PDB file of C-alpha atoms in Angstrom:
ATOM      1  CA  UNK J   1     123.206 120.619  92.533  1.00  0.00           C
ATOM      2  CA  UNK J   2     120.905 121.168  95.278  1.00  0.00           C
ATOM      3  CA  UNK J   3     120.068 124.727  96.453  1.00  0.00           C
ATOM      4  CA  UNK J   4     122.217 125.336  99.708  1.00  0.00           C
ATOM      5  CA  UNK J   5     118.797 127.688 100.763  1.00  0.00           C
ATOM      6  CA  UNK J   6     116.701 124.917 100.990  1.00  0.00           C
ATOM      7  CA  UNK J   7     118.915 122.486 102.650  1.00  0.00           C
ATOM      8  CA  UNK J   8     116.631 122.155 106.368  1.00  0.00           C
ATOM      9  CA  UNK J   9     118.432 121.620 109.245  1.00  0.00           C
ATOM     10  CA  UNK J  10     117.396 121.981 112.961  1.00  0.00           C
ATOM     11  CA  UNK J  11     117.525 124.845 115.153  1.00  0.00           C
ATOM     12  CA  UNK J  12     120.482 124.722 118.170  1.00  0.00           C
ATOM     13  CA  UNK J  13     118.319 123.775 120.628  1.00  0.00           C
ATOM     14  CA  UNK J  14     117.860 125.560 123.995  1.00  0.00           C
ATOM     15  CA  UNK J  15     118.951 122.793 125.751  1.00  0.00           C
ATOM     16  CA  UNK J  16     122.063 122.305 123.757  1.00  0.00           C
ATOM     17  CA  UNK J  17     121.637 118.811 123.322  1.00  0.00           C
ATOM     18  CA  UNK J  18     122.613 119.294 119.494  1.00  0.00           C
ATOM     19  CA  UNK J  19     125.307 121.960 119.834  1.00  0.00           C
ATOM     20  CA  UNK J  20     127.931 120.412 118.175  1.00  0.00           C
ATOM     21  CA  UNK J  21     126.195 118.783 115.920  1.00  0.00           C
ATOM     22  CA  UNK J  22     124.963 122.546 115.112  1.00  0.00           C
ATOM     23  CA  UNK J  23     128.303 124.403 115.373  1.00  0.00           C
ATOM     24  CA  UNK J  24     129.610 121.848 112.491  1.00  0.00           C
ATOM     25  CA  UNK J  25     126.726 122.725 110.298  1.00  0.00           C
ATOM     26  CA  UNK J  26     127.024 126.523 111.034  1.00  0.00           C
ATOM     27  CA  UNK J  27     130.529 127.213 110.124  1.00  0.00           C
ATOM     28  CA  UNK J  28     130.795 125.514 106.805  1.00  0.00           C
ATOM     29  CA  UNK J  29     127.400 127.478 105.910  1.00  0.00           C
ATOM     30  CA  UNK J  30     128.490 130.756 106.784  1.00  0.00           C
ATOM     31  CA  UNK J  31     131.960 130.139 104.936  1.00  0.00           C
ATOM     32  CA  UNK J  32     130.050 128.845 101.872  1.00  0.00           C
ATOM     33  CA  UNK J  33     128.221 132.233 101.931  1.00  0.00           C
ATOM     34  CA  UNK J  34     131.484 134.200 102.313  1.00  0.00           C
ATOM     35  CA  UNK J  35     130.546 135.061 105.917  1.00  0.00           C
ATOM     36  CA  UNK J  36     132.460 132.823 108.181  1.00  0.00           C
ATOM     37  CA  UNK J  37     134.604 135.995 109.316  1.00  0.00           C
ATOM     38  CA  UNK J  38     131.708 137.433 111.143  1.00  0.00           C
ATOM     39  CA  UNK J  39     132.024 134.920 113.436  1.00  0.00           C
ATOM     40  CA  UNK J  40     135.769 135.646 113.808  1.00  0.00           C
ATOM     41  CA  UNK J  41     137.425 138.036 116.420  1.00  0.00           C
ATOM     42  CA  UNK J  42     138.832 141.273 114.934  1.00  0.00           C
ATOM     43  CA  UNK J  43     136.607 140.889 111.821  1.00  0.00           C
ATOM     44  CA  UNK J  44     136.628 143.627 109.083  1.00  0.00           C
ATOM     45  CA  UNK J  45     132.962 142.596 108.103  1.00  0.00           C
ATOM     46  CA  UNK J  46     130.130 145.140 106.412  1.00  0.00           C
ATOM     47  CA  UNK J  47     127.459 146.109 107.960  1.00  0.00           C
ATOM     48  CA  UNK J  48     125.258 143.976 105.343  1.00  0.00           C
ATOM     49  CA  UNK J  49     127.132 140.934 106.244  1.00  0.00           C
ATOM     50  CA  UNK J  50     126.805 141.275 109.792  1.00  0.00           C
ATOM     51  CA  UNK J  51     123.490 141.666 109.195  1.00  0.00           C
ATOM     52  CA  UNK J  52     122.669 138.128 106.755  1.00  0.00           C
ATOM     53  CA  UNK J  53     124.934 136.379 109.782  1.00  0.00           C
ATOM     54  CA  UNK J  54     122.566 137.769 112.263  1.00  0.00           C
ATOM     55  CA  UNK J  55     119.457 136.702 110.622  1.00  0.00           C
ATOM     56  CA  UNK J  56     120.941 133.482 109.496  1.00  0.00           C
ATOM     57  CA  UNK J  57     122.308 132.672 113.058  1.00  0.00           C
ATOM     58  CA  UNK J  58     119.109 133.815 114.450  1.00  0.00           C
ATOM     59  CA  UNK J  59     116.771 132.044 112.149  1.00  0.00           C
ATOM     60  CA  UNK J  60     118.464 128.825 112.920  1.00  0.00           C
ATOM     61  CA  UNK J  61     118.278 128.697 117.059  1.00  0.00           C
ATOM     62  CA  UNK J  62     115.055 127.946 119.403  1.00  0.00           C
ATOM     63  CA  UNK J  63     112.609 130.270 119.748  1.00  0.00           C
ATOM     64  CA  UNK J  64     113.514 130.926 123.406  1.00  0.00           C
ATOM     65  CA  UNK J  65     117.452 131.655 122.620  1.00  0.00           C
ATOM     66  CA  UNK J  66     116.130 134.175 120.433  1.00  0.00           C
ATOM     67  CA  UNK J  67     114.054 136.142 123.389  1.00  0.00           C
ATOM     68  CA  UNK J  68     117.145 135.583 125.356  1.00  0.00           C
ATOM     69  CA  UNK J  69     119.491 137.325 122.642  1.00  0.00           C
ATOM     70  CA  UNK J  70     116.883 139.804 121.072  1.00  0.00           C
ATOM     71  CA  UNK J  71     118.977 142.710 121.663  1.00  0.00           C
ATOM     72  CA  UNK J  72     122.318 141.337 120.636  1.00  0.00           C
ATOM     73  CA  UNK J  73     122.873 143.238 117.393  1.00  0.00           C
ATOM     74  CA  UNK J  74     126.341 141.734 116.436  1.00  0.00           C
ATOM     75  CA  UNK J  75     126.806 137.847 114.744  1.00  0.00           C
ATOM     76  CA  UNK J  76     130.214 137.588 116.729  1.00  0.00           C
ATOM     77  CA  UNK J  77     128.488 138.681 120.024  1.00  0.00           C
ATOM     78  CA  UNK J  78     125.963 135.957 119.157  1.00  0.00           C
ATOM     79  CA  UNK J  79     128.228 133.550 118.173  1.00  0.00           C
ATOM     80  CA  UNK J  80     130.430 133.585 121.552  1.00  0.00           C
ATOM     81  CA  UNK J  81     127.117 134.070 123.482  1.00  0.00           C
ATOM     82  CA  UNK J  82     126.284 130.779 122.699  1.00  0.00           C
ATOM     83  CA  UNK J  83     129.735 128.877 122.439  1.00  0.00           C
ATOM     84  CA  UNK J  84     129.839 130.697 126.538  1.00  0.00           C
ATOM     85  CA  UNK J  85     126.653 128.656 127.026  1.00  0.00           C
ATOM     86  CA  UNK J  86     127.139 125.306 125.715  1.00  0.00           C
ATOM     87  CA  UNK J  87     130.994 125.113 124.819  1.00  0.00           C
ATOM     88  CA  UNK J  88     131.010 122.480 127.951  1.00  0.00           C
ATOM     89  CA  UNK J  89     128.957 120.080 126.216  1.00  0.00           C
ATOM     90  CA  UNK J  90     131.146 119.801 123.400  1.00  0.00           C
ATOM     91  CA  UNK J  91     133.542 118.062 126.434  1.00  0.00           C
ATOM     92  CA  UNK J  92     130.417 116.109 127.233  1.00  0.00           C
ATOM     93  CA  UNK J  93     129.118 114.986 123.823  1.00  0.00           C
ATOM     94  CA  UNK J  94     132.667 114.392 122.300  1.00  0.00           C
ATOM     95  CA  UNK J  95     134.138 111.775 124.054  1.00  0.00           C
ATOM     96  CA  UNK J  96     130.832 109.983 124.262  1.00  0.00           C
ATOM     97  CA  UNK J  97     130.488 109.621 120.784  1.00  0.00           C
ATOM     98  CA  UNK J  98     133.970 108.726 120.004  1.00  0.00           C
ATOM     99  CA  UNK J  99     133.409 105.693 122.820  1.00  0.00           C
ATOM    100  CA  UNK J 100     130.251 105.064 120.841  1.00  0.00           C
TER     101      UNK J 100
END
């Protein structure tokens, strides 16, 4: 089986053309990894998992999303940061490729 590490997959880009696409990868990764709940309101999570979620989360977004969240210190804060930015394509992209 192939190493989940060196599966490549592209950054959310700061345009948030491939947000969904993005979010579907994320969330399976991060549960894989026994980290999903850092993502999750009300989380009980260690500091050393909030951490790998950070760097994880952070490691896989544009270059200028990172500038724009350097001093957000929390995955969860992260995580809704960017679902509060692009959540409205998902109403967008959806229904467009369902038509499709």
């Amino acid at each position: 089986m192939a190493n989940i590490e060196n599966q490549k997959f592209i950054a959310l880009d700061i345009s948030g053309k491939n947000y969904l696409s993005w979010v579907l990868y994320v969330k399976p990764y991060l549960s894989a990894k026994k980290l999903r709940h850092t993502i999750d309101e009300d989380n009980t999570a260690s500091n050393e998992e909030r951490a790998t979620a950070l760097i994880f989360l952070r490691y896989h977004i544009d270059d200028d999303l990172k500038y724009e969240y350097l001093t957000v210190k929390n995955p969860l804060e992260l995580w809704q940061n960017l679902n509060d930015g692009f959540e409205h394509l998902k109403t967008v992209v959806l229904p467009k490729a369902l038509n499709d």
